[in-house]
Amino acid sequence: MGMIAALGFVFGAIVGSFLNVVVWRVPRGMSLVRPPSTCPKCGHGIRPWENIPILSWLFLGGRCHQCHQPISWKYPAGEAAVGCLYSLVALRVWQDGLPLSTLLPWFWFAGAMLSLARIDWEHRILPNLVTYSGMVFAVLCTLVFPLSRPVLANPANPHYGASFSRSLVEVVKNAPLPEWLSLRLAALADCLLGMGLGFLLLAAVYFFGKKALQAMAKSTGRQLPQEALGWGDVKMLAMTGAFLGADATVILLAGGTLLGSLVGLISAAFPRKGQSQPLVWRQLPFAPFFAVPALLWVTLGNWFYWAMLPFLP
């Protein structure tokens, strides 16, 4: 088990180094490939030995090898965070006896959610490059590795149950087709149902929320946000459904909304100095709050199940 955790951390730190590039460049419309990584202070090209996750920053004393200017601690912190996250995901897959192919979509999803949370917090945008690529990768993994869907690999596990899609999955799986085809179609049904439900849920909130805010602004005379949430949030939830299924989509949406509401209410009750208007009337980024329950799902399991366990017969 220790080896699984260690391998997960090393791989996560490597991915975290790439995600640092994604978080910096994508919101600015820059290429992820060119130019190669350079020091933001002097433009010094980063050599391979200066780009080893976490270790290079420590060996260089947190400074550029060329100009000796400080390099932000956020870079190694981001690498370490992804390393710890991947380690926990790997342990979860191992402990639950899920196929190792489950690591592919869950690693991608975890990295995407961290990137979206950081970008949304800093820039208030959710790039299509992250959400659309996530949906495509989820579908590809589903077709190539159908048992990466827990509803097929371990349907009895309450942490990854699929009450919304189980009946559909069983019907497709038991269809009079070759086993390799029926299994992939059943997995694809679970993936597309989750994606579609995620899209429809927040698309409805987007349109109705927009109308409600317009009506409130007209009746109160306040300057309110034009949208209750961004269209990027809709695509983020669709991506989540594609990776984790319909059940997770509903539960994680509820968890993220509750967490964001609590933070908003606390901030409104204790406003900061110089705050121009109550936070309740300002738009908060949703991805950081949604990422918390979403990442708990792939590391600890269905936290909603744990919360409801005392009330189950």
XYZ file of C-alpha atoms in Angstrom:
313
model
C 0.000 0.000 0.000
C 2.886 2.323 0.757
C 4.280 1.727 -2.721
C 0.904 2.592 -4.273
C 0.788 5.850 -2.320
C 4.377 6.713 -3.249
C 3.866 6.044 -6.952
C 0.689 8.104 -6.874
C 2.556 10.999 -5.260
C 5.426 10.934 -7.765
C 3.094 10.798 -10.741
C 0.904 13.514 -9.226
C 3.880 15.819 -8.665
C 4.848 15.434 -12.332
C 1.291 16.193 -13.437
C 1.183 19.076 -10.961
C 4.157 20.659 -12.704
C 2.213 20.592 -15.967
C -0.940 21.909 -14.271
C 1.048 24.917 -13.049
C 1.611 25.709 -16.720
C -2.083 25.182 -17.483
C -3.209 27.490 -14.664
C -0.798 30.225 -15.758
C -1.074 30.059 -19.536
C -4.595 28.960 -20.437
C -6.421 31.962 -18.886
C -4.019 34.226 -20.760
C -4.637 32.547 -24.106
C -1.076 31.233 -24.335
C 0.089 27.983 -25.893
C 0.854 25.115 -23.549
C 3.805 24.088 -25.715
C 5.521 27.279 -26.854
C 7.517 29.041 -25.665
C 9.261 26.517 -23.398
C 9.232 27.201 -19.650
C 11.258 30.265 -18.712
C 11.960 32.355 -15.653
C 9.266 35.073 -15.520
C 11.850 37.579 -14.239
C 14.785 37.221 -16.647
C 13.517 34.899 -19.360
C 16.110 32.220 -18.586
C 15.149 28.938 -20.254
C 14.421 26.280 -17.648
C 16.779 23.326 -18.099
C 15.495 19.779 -17.474
C 17.384 19.468 -14.185
C 15.842 22.760 -13.041
C 12.343 21.481 -13.759
C 12.173 18.435 -11.473
C 8.947 18.799 -9.462
C 9.470 20.081 -5.902
C 13.130 18.964 -5.733
C 14.498 21.570 -8.164
C 12.834 24.381 -6.233
C 14.370 23.089 -2.988
C 17.852 22.565 -4.461
C 17.818 26.036 -6.019
C 16.729 27.610 -2.755
C 13.545 28.902 -4.329
C 15.486 31.146 -6.719
C 16.217 31.288 -10.430
C 19.601 29.733 -11.317
C 20.368 32.644 -13.664
C 19.113 35.865 -12.051
C 18.713 34.559 -8.479
C 15.318 36.215 -8.156
C 12.757 34.398 -5.962
C 10.516 31.783 -7.561
C 7.046 31.672 -6.038
C 6.391 28.938 -3.490
C 3.077 28.341 -5.282
C 4.833 26.195 -7.889
C 6.168 23.481 -5.559
C 3.042 23.798 -3.412
C 0.872 23.057 -6.454
C 3.045 20.074 -7.368
C 2.903 18.706 -3.826
C -0.867 19.221 -3.651
C -1.468 17.202 -6.810
C 0.987 14.571 -5.560
C -0.924 14.159 -2.294
C -4.244 14.125 -4.132
C -3.132 11.424 -6.584
C -1.727 9.393 -3.725
C -5.103 9.435 -1.975
C -6.932 8.567 -5.194
C -4.600 5.617 -5.801
C -5.157 4.359 -2.258
C -8.926 4.663 -2.670
C -8.934 2.641 -5.891
C -6.692 -0.002 -4.294
C -8.749 -0.293 -1.099
C -12.054 -0.552 -2.952
C -10.715 -3.227 -5.270
C -11.532 -1.200 -8.370
C -9.647 -1.920 -11.623
C -6.430 0.036 -12.029
C -7.921 1.489 -15.219
C -10.111 3.581 -12.886
C -7.010 5.641 -12.110
C -6.928 7.081 -15.642
C -10.261 8.963 -15.544
C -10.034 9.778 -11.839
C -6.523 11.215 -12.150
C -7.627 13.332 -15.102
C -10.756 14.485 -13.264
C -8.850 15.357 -10.081
C -6.267 17.367 -12.006
C -8.934 19.126 -14.047
C -10.908 20.066 -10.927
C -7.850 21.510 -9.211
C -7.014 23.539 -12.313
C -10.570 24.810 -12.693
C -10.759 25.775 -9.024
C -7.504 27.752 -9.194
C -8.367 29.456 -12.484
C -11.893 30.329 -11.393
C -10.649 31.763 -8.108
C -8.094 34.012 -9.798
C -9.752 34.854 -13.116
C -13.473 34.018 -12.771
C -13.398 31.848 -15.880
C -13.596 28.110 -16.585
C -11.674 27.440 -19.821
C -13.268 25.272 -22.490
C -9.888 23.618 -23.024
C -10.202 21.969 -19.599
C -13.921 21.165 -19.555
C -14.272 19.982 -23.149
C -11.080 17.917 -23.080
C -12.331 16.334 -19.849
C -15.610 15.274 -21.456
C -13.814 13.817 -24.476
C -11.320 11.936 -22.316
C -14.103 10.558 -20.097
C -15.920 9.160 -23.133
C -12.717 7.668 -24.570
C -11.815 6.004 -21.270
C -15.344 4.654 -21.032
C -15.121 3.036 -24.460
C -11.598 1.664 -24.044
C -11.860 0.681 -20.360
C -15.554 0.116 -19.584
C -14.731 -1.369 -16.172
C -13.280 1.985 -15.147
C -16.936 2.835 -14.402
C -17.588 1.696 -10.801
C -21.241 0.974 -11.664
C -19.922 -1.926 -13.761
C -16.805 -2.860 -11.800
C -18.328 -2.784 -8.314
C -22.073 -2.034 -8.502
C -22.749 -3.163 -4.925
C -20.404 -0.562 -3.414
C -22.625 2.141 -1.849
C -19.863 4.714 -2.260
C -20.166 4.611 -6.042
C -23.716 3.404 -6.436
C -25.668 4.504 -9.449
C -29.325 4.628 -8.506
C -30.067 6.922 -11.446
C -28.349 4.815 -14.074
C -28.343 1.269 -12.672
C -31.519 0.170 -14.462
C -30.385 1.618 -17.777
C -26.924 0.093 -17.405
C -28.365 -3.343 -16.624
C -30.715 -3.249 -19.618
C -27.926 -2.315 -22.011
C -25.468 -4.760 -20.437
C -27.911 -7.654 -20.817
C -28.824 -6.824 -24.402
C -28.423 -9.661 -26.939
C -25.110 -8.347 -28.200
C -21.493 -9.530 -28.033
C -20.233 -9.089 -24.475
C -17.441 -6.706 -25.452
C -19.976 -4.432 -27.160
C -22.761 -4.577 -24.566
C -20.266 -3.818 -21.782
C -18.977 -0.736 -23.582
C -22.457 0.480 -24.468
C -23.539 0.066 -20.836
C -20.519 2.069 -19.659
C -21.194 4.701 -22.312
C -24.831 4.947 -21.179
C -23.645 5.671 -17.628
C -21.175 8.275 -18.897
C -23.620 10.084 -21.197
C -26.439 10.031 -18.645
C -24.183 11.695 -16.090
C -22.966 14.243 -18.632
C -26.480 15.056 -19.814
C -27.896 15.348 -16.311
C -25.057 17.617 -15.227
C -25.633 19.858 -18.217
C -29.408 20.050 -17.809
C -29.325 20.707 -14.062
C -27.102 23.761 -14.228
C -28.418 24.937 -17.598
C -31.834 25.258 -15.922
C -30.286 27.155 -13.005
C -28.412 29.374 -15.464
C -31.482 30.448 -17.437
C -33.947 30.716 -14.548
C -31.360 32.410 -12.339
C -30.645 34.975 -15.024
C -34.340 35.835 -15.287
C -34.713 36.000 -11.502
C -31.750 38.363 -11.098
C -33.076 40.634 -13.806
C -36.435 40.791 -12.038
C -34.777 41.445 -8.637
C -32.575 44.180 -10.071
C -35.598 45.859 -11.599
C -37.679 45.676 -8.420
C -34.940 46.653 -5.933
C -32.963 49.082 -8.074
C -29.718 47.371 -7.035
C -26.800 46.672 -9.334
C -26.862 42.872 -9.331
C -24.869 40.290 -11.317
C -26.429 39.527 -14.671
C -26.086 35.784 -14.153
C -26.576 33.508 -11.149
C -23.635 31.433 -12.427
C -21.455 31.289 -15.484
C -21.944 29.041 -18.499
C -18.572 27.516 -17.678
C -20.107 26.080 -14.498
C -22.634 24.229 -16.660
C -19.838 22.618 -18.663
C -17.913 21.811 -15.473
C -20.860 19.869 -14.068
C -21.350 18.080 -17.392
C -17.678 17.063 -17.261
C -18.157 15.822 -13.701
C -21.117 13.697 -14.748
C -19.118 12.244 -17.623
C -16.406 11.062 -15.241
C -18.362 10.121 -12.114
C -21.931 9.436 -13.237
C -25.376 10.818 -12.520
C -25.491 10.110 -8.776
C -22.262 11.981 -8.151
C -23.489 14.889 -10.272
C -26.530 15.488 -8.059
C -24.738 14.930 -4.747
C -21.712 17.045 -5.636
C -23.864 19.883 -6.935
C -25.734 19.909 -3.620
C -22.473 19.785 -1.660
C -20.788 22.553 -3.641
C -23.874 24.776 -3.468
C -24.196 24.273 0.285
C -20.518 25.021 0.905
C -20.569 28.123 -1.289
C -23.755 29.362 0.388
C -22.269 28.911 3.854
C -19.136 30.827 2.913
C -21.262 33.559 1.324
C -23.474 33.910 4.377
C -20.510 34.004 6.763
C -18.776 36.620 4.618
C -21.961 38.670 4.468
C -22.319 38.500 8.255
C -18.712 39.617 8.773
C -17.956 42.052 5.942
C -14.422 43.257 5.348
C -13.434 46.901 5.603
C -13.924 48.794 2.396
C -16.323 46.220 0.966
C -18.497 48.173 -1.442
C -21.565 45.938 -1.307
C -22.710 42.916 0.687
C -21.143 39.719 -0.571
C -24.592 38.189 -0.890
C -25.098 40.491 -3.905
C -21.730 39.687 -5.476
C -20.943 36.669 -7.604
C -18.677 34.081 -6.016
C -16.616 31.642 -8.085
C -18.366 28.286 -7.896
C -15.550 25.929 -8.955
C -13.470 26.247 -5.740
C -16.474 25.284 -3.593
C -17.553 22.528 -5.973
C -14.031 21.103 -6.077
C -14.045 20.314 -2.341
C -16.874 17.727 -2.342
C -15.818 16.512 -5.810
C -12.280 15.683 -4.707
C -13.568 14.138 -1.490
C -15.668 11.835 -3.672
C -12.638 10.359 -5.484
C -10.462 10.181 -2.368
C -12.802 9.193 0.480
C -15.845 7.876 -1.356
C -19.466 8.934 -1.224
C -19.389 11.334 1.724
C -23.173 11.718 1.434
C -23.498 8.012 2.186
C -21.363 8.427 5.316
C -23.506 11.392 6.397
C -26.730 9.444 5.917
C -25.474 6.165 7.397
C -26.742 6.905 10.948
C -30.253 7.405 9.558
C -30.345 4.218 7.465
C -32.212 1.192 8.869
